[in-house]
mmCIF file of N, CA, C and O in Angstrom:
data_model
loop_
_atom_site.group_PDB
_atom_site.id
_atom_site.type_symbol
_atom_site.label_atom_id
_atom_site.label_comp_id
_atom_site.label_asym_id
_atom_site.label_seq_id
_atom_site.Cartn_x
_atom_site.Cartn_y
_atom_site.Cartn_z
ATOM 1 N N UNK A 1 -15.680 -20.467 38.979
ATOM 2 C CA UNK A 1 -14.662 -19.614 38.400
ATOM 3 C C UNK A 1 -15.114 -19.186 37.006
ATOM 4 O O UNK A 1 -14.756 -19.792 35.996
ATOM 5 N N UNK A 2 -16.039 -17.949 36.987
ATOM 6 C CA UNK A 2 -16.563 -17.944 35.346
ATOM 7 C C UNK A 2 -15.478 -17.130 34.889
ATOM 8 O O UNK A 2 -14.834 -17.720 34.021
ATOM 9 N N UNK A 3 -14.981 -15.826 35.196
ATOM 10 C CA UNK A 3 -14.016 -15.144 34.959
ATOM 11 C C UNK A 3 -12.624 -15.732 34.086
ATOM 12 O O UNK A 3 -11.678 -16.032 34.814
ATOM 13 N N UNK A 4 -12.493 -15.854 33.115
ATOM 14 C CA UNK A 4 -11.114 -16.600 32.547
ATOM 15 C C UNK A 4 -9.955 -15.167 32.777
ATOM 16 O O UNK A 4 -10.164 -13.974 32.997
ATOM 17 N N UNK A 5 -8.460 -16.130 32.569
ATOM 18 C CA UNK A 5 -7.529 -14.895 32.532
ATOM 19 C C UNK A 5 -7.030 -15.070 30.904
ATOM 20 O O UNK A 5 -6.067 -14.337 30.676
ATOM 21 N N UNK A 6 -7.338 -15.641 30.065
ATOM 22 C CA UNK A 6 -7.237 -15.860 28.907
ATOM 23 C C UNK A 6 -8.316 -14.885 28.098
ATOM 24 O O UNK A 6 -9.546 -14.862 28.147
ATOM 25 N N UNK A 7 -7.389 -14.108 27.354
ATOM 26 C CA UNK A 7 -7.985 -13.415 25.914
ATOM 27 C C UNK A 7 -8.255 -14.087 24.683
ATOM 28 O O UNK A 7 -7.371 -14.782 24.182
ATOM 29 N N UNK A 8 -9.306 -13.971 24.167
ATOM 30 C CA UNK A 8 -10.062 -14.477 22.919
ATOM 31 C C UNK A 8 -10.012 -13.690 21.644
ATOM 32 O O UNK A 8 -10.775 -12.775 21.336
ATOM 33 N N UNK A 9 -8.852 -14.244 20.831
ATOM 34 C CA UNK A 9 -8.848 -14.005 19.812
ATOM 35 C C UNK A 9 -9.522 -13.477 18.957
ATOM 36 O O UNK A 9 -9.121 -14.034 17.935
ATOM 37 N N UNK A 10 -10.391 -12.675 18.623
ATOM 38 C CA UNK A 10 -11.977 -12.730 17.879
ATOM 39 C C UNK A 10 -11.629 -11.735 16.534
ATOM 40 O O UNK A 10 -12.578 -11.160 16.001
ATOM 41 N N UNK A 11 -10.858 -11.629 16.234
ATOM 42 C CA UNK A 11 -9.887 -11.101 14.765
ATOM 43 C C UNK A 11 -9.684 -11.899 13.613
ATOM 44 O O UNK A 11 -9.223 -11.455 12.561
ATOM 45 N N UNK A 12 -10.097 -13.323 13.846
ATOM 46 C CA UNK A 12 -10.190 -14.563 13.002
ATOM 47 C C UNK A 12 -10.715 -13.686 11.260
ATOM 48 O O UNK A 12 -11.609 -12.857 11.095
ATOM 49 N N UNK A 13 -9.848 -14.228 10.314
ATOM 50 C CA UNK A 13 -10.143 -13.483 8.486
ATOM 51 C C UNK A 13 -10.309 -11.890 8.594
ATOM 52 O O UNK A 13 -11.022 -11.191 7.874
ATOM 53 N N UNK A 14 -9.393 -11.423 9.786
ATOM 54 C CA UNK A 14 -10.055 -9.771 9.295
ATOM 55 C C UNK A 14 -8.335 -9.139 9.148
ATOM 56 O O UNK A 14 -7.307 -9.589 9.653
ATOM 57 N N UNK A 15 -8.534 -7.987 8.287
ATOM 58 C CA UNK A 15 -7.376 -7.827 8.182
ATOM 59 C C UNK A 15 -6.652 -7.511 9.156
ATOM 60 O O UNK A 15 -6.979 -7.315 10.327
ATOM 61 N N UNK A 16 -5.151 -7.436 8.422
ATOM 62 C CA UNK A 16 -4.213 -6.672 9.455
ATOM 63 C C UNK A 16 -4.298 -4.868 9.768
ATOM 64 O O UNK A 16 -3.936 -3.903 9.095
ATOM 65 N N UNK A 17 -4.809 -4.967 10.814
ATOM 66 C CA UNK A 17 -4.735 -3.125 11.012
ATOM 67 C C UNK A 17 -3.621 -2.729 11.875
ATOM 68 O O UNK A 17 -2.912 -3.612 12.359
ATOM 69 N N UNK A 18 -3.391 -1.482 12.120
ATOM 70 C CA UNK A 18 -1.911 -0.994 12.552
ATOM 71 C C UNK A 18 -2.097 0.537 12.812
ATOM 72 O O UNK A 18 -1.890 1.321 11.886
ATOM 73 N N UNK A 19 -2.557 1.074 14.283
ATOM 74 C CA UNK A 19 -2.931 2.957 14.184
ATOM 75 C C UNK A 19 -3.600 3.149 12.589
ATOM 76 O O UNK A 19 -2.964 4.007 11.977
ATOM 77 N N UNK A 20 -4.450 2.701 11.979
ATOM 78 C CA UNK A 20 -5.328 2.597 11.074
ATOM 79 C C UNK A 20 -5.025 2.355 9.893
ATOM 80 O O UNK A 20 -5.872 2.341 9.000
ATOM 81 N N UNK A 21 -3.834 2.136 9.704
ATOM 82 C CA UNK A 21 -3.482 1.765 8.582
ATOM 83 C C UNK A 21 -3.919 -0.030 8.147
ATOM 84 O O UNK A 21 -4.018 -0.910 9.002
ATOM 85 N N UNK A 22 -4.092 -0.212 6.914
ATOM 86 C CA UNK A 22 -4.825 -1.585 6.408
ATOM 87 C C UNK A 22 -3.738 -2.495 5.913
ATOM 88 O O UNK A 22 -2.852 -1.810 5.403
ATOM 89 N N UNK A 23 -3.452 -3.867 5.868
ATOM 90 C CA UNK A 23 -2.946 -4.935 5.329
ATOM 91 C C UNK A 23 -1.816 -4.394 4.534
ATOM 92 O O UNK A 23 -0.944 -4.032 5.324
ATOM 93 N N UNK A 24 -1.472 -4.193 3.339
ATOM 94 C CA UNK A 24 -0.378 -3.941 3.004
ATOM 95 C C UNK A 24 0.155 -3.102 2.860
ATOM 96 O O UNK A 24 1.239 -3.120 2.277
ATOM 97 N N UNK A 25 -0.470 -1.870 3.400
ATOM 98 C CA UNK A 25 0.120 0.004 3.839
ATOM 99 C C UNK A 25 0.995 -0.323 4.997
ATOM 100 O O UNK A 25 1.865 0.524 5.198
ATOM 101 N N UNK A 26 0.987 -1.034 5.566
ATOM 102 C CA UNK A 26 1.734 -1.687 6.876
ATOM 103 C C UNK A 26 3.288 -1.668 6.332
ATOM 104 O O UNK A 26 4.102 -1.106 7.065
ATOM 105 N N UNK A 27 3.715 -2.189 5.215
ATOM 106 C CA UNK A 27 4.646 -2.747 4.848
ATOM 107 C C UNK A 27 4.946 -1.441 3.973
ATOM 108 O O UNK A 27 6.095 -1.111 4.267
ATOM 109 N N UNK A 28 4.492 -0.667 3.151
ATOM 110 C CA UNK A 28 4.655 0.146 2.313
ATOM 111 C C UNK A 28 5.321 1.196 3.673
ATOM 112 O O UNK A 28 6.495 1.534 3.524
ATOM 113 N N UNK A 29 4.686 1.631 4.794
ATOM 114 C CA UNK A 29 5.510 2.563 5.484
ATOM 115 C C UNK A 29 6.577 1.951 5.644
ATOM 116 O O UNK A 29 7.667 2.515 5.551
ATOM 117 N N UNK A 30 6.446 0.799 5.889
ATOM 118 C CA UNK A 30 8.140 0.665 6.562
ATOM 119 C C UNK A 30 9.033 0.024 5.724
ATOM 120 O O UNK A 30 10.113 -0.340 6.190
ATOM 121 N N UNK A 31 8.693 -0.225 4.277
ATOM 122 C CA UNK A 31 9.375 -0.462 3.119
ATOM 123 C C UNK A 31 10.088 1.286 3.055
ATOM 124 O O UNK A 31 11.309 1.411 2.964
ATOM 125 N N UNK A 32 9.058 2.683 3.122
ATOM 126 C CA UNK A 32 9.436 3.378 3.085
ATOM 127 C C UNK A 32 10.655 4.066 4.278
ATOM 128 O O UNK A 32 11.591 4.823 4.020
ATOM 129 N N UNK A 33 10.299 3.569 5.444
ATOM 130 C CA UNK A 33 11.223 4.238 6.487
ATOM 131 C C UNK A 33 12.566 3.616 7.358
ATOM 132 O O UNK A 33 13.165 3.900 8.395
ATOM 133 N N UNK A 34 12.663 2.483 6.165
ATOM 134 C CA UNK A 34 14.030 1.983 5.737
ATOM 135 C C UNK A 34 14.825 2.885 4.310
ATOM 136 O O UNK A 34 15.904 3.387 3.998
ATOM 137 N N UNK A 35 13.727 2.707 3.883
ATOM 138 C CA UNK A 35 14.768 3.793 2.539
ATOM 139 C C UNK A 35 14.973 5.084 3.497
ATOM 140 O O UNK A 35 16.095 5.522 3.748
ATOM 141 N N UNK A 36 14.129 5.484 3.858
ATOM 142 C CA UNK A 36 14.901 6.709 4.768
ATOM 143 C C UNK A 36 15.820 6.255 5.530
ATOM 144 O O UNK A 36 16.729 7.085 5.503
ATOM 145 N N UNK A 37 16.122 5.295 6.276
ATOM 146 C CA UNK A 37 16.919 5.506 7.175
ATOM 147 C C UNK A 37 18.195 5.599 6.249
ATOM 148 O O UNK A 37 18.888 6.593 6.034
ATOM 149 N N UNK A 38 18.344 4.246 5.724
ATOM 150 C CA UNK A 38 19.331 4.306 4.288
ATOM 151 C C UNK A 38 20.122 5.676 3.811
ATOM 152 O O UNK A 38 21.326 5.924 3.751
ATOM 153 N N UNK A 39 19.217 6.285 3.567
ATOM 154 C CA UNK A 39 18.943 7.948 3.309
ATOM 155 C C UNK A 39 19.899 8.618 3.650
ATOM 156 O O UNK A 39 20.821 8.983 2.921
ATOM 157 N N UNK A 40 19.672 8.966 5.474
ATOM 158 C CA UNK A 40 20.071 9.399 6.115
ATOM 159 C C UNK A 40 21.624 8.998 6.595
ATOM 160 O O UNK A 40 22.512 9.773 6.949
ATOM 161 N N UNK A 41 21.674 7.296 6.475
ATOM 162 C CA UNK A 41 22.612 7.644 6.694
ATOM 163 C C UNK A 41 24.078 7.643 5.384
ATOM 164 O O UNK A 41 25.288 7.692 5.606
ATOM 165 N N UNK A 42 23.538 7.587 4.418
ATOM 166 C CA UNK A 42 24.095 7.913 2.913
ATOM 167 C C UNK A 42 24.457 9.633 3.375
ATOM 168 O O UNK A 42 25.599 10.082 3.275
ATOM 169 N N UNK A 43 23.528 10.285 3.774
ATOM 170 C CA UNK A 43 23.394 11.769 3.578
ATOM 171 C C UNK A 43 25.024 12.046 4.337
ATOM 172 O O UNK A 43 26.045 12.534 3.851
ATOM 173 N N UNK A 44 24.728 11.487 5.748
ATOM 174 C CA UNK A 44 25.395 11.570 6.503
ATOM 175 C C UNK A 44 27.047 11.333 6.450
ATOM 176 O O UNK A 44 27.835 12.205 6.815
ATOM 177 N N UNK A 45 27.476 9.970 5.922
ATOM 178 C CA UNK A 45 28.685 9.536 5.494
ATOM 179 C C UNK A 45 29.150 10.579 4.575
ATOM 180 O O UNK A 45 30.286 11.053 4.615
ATOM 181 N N UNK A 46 28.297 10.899 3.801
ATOM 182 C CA UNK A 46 28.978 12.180 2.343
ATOM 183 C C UNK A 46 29.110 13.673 3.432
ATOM 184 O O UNK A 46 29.222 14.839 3.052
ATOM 185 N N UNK A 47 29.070 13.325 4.394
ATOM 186 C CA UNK A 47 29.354 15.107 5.040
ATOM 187 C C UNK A 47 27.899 16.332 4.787
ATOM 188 O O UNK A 47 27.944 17.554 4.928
ATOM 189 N N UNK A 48 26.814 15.552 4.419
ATOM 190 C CA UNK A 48 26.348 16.550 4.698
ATOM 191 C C UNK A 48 25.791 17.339 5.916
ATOM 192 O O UNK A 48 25.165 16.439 6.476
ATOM 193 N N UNK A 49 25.610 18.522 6.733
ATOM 194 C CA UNK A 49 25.281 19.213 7.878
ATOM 195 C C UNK A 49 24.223 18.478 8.439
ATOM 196 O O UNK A 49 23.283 18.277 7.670
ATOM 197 N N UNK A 50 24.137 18.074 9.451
ATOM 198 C CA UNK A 50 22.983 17.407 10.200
ATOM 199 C C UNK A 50 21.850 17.708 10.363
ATOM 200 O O UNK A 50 20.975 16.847 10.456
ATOM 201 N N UNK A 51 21.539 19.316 10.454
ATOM 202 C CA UNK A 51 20.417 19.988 10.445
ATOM 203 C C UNK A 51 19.831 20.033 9.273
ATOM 204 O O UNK A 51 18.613 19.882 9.378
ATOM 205 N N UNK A 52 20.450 20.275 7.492
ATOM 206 C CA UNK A 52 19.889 19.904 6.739
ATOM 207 C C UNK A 52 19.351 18.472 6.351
ATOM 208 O O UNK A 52 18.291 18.298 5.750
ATOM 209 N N UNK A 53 20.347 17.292 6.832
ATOM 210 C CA UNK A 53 19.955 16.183 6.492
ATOM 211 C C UNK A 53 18.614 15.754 7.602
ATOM 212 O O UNK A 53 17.870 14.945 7.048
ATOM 213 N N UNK A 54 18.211 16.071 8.848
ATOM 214 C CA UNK A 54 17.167 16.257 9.502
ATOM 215 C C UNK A 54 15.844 16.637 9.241
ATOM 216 O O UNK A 54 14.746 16.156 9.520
ATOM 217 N N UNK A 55 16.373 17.981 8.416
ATOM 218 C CA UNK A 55 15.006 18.564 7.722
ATOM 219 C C UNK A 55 14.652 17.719 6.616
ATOM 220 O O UNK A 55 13.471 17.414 6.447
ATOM 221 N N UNK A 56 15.752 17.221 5.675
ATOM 222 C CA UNK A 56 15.265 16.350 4.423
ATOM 223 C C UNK A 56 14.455 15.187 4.659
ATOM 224 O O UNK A 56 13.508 14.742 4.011
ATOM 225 N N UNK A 57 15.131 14.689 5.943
ATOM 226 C CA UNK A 57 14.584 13.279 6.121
ATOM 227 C C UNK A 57 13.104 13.657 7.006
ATOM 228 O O UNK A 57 12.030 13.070 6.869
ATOM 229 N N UNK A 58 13.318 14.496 7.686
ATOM 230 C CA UNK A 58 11.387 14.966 8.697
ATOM 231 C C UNK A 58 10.571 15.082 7.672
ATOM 232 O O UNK A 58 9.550 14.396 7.700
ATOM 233 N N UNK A 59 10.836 16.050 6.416
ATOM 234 C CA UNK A 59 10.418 16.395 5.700
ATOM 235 C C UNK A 59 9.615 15.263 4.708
ATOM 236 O O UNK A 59 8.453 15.455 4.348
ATOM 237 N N UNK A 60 10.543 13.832 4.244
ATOM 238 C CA UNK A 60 10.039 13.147 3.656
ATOM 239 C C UNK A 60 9.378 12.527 4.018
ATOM 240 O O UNK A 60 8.422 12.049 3.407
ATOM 241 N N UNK A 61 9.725 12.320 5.270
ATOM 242 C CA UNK A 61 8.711 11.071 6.024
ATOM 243 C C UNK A 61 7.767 11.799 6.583
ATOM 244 O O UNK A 61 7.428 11.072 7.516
ATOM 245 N N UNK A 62 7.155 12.688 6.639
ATOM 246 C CA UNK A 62 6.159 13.395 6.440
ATOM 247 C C UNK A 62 5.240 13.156 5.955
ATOM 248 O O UNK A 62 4.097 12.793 6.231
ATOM 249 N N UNK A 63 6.098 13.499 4.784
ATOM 250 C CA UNK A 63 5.202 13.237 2.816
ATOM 251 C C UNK A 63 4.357 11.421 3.291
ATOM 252 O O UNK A 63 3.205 10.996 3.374
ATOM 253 N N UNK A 64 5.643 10.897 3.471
ATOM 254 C CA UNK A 64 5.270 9.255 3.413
ATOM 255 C C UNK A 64 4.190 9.095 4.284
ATOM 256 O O UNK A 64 3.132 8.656 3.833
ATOM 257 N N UNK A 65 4.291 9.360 5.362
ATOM 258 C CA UNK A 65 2.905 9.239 6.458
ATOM 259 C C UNK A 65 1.928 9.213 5.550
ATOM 260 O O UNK A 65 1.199 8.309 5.141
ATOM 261 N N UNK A 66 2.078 10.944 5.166
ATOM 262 C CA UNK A 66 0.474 11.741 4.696
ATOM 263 C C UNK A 66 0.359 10.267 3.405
ATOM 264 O O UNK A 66 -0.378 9.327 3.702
ATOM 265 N N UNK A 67 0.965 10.240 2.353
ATOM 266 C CA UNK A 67 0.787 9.546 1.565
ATOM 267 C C UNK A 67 -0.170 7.877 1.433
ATOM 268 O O UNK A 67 -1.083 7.404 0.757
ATOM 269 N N UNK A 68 0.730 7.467 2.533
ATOM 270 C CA UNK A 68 0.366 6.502 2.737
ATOM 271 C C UNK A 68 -0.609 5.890 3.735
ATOM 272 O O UNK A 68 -0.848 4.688 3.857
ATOM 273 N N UNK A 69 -1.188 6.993 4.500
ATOM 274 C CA UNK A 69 -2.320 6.845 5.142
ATOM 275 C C UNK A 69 -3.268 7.244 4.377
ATOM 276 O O UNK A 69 -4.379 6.766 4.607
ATOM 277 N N UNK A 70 -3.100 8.433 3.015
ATOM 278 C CA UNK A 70 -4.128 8.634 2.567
ATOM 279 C C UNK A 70 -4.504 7.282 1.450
ATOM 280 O O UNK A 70 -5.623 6.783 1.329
ATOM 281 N N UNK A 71 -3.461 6.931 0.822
ATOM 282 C CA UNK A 71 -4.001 5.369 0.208
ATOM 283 C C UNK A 71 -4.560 4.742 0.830
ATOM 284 O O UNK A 71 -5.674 4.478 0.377
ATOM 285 N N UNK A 72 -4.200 4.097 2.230
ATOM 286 C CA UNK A 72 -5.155 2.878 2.944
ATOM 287 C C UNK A 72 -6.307 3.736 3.554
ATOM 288 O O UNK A 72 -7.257 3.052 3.932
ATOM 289 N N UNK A 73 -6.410 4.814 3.698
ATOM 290 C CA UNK A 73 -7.905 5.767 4.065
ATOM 291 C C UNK A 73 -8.898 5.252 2.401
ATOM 292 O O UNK A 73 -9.950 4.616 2.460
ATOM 293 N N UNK A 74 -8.253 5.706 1.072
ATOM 294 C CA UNK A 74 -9.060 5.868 0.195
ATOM 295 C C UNK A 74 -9.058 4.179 -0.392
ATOM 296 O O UNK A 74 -10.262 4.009 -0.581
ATOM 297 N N UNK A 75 -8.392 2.908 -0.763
ATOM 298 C CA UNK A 75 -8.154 2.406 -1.278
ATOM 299 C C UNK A 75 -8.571 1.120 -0.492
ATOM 300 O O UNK A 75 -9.030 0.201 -1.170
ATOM 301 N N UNK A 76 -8.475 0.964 0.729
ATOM 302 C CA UNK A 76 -8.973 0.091 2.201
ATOM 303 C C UNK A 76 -7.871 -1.159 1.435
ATOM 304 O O UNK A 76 -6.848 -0.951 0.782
ATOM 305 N N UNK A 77 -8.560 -2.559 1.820
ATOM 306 C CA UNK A 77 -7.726 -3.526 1.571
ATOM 307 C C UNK A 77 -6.981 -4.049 0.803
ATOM 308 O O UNK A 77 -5.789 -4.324 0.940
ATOM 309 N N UNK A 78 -7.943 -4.272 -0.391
ATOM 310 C CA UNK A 78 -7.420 -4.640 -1.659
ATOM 311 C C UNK A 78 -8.273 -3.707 -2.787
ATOM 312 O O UNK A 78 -9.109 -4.145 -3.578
ATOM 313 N N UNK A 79 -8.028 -2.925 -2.707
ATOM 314 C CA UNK A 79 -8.191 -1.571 -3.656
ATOM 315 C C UNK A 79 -7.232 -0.885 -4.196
ATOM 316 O O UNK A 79 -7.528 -0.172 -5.155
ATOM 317 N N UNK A 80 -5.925 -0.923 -3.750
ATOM 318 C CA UNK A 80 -5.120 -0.617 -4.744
ATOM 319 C C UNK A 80 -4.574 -1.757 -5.889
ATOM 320 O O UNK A 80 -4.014 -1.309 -6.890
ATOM 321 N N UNK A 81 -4.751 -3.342 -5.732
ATOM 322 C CA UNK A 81 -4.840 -3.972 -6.270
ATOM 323 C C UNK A 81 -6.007 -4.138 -7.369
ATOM 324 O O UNK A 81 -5.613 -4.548 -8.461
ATOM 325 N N UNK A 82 -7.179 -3.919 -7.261
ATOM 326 C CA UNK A 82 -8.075 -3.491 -8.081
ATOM 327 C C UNK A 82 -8.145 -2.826 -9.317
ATOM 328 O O UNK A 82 -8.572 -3.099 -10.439
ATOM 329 N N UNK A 83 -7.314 -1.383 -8.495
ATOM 330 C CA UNK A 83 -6.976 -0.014 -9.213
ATOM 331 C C UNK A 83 -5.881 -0.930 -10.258
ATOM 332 O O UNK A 83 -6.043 -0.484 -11.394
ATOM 333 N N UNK A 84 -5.019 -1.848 -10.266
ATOM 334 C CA UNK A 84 -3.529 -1.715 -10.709
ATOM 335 C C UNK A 84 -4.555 -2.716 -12.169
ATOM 336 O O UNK A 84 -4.584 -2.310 -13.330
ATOM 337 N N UNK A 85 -5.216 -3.901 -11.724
ATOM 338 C CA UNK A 85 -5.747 -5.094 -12.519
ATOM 339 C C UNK A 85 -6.777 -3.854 -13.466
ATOM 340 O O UNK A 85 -6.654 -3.799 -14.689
ATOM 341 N N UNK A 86 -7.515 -3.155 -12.905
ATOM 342 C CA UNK A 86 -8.786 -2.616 -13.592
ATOM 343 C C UNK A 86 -7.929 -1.466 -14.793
ATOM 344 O O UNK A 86 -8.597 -0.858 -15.629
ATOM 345 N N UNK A 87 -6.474 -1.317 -14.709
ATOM 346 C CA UNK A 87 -5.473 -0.345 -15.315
ATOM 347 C C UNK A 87 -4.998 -1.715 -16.829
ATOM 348 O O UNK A 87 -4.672 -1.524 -18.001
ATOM 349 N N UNK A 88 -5.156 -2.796 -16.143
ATOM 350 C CA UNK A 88 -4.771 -3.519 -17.330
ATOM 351 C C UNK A 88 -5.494 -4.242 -18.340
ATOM 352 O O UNK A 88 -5.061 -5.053 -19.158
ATOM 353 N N UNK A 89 -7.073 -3.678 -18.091
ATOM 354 C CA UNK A 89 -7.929 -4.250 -18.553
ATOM 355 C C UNK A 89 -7.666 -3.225 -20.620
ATOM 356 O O UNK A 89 -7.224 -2.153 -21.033
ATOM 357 N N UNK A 90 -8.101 -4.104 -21.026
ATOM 358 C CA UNK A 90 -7.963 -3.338 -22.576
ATOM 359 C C UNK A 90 -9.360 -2.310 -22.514
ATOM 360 O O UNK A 90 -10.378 -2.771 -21.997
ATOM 361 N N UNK A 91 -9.362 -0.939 -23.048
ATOM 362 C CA UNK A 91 -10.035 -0.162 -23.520
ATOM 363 C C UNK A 91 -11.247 -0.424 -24.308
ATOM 364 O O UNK A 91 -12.422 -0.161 -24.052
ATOM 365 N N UNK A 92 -10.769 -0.933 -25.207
ATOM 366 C CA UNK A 92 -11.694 -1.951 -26.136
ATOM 367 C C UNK A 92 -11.180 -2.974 -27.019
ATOM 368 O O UNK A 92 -9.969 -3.020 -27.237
ATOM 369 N N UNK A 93 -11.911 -3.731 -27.504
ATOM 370 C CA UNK A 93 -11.706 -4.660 -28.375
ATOM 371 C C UNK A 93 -11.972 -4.680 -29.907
ATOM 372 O O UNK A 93 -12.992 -4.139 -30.333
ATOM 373 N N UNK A 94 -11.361 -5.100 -30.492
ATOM 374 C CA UNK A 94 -11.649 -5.521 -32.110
ATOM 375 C C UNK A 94 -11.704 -6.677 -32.601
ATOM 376 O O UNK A 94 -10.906 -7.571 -32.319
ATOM 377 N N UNK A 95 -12.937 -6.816 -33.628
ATOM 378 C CA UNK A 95 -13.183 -8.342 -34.233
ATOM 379 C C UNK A 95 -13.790 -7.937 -35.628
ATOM 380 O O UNK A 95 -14.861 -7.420 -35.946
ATOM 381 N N UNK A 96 -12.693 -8.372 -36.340
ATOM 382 C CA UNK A 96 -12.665 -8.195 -37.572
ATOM 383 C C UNK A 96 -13.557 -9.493 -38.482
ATOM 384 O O UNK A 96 -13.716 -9.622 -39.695
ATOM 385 N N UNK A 97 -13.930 -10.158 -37.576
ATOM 386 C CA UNK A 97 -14.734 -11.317 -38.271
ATOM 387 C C UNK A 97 -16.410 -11.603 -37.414
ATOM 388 O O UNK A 97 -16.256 -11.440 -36.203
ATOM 389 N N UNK A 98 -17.581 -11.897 -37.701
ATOM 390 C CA UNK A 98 -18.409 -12.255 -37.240
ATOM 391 C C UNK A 98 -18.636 -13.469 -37.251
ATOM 392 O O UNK A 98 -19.824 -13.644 -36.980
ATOM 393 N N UNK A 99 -17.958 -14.679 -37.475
ATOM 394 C CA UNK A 99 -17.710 -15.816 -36.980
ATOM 395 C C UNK A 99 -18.433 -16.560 -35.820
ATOM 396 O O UNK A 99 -19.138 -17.568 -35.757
ATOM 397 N N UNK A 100 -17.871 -15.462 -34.749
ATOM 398 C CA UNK A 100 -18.050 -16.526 -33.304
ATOM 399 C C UNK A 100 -19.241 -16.063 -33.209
ATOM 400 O O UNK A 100 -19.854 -16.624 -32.301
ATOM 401 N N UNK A 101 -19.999 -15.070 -33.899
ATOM 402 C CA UNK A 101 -20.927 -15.058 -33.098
ATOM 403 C C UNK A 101 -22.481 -16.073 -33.955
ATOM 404 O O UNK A 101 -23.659 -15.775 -33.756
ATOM 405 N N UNK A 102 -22.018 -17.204 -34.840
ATOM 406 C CA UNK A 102 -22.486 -17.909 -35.810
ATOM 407 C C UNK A 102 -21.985 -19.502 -34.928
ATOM 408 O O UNK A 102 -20.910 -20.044 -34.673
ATOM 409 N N UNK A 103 -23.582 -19.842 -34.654
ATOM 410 C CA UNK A 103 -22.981 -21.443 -34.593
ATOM 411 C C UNK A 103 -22.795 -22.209 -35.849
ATOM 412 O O UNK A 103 -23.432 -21.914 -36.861
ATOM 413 N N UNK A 104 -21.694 -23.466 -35.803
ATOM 414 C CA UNK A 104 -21.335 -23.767 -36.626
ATOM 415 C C UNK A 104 -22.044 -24.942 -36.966
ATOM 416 O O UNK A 104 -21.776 -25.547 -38.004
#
């Protein structure tokens, strides 16, 4: 019996992918398409026309797709984390003393 009916895991340390989206773009769409739904149905309770609130909401989640596939296209795993740390790095530094650079 060489044939198994058991599938082999072989995804072991690799990220989470999702129709191509990477590890935490996963969560960013659907962080986003809860606020839409939210949205919609806010739009909705206040009376606004269905066909406009349709177009607003196609319209955004649109945007969000394009958006957020183009981050995990350009940014892959942990690259927007990178981007955020490499944003808090200081410009430059000042040293008003030559001290440290004197052993004592």
């Amino acid at each position: 019996m060489a044939n198994s009916v058991y599938n082999i895991n072989k995804s072991i340390n690799q990220p989470l992918t999702f129709k191509g989206l990477k590890a935490q773009y996963i969560w960013y769409l659907g962080g986003g398409l809860v606020i839409l739904l939210i949205l919609f149905a806010v739009l909705y309770i206040i009376g606004i026309n269905p066909i406009i609130i349709l177009i607003v909401i196609g319209g955004t989640g649109t945007y969000l797709f394009a958006i957020v596939y183009k981050l995990s296209k350009t940014y892959g795993r942990y690259g927007m984390m990178k981007r955020a740390a490499k944003r808090m790095l200081p410009q430059n530094s000042r040293i008003s003393s030559r001290k440290i650079f004197f052993k004592h």
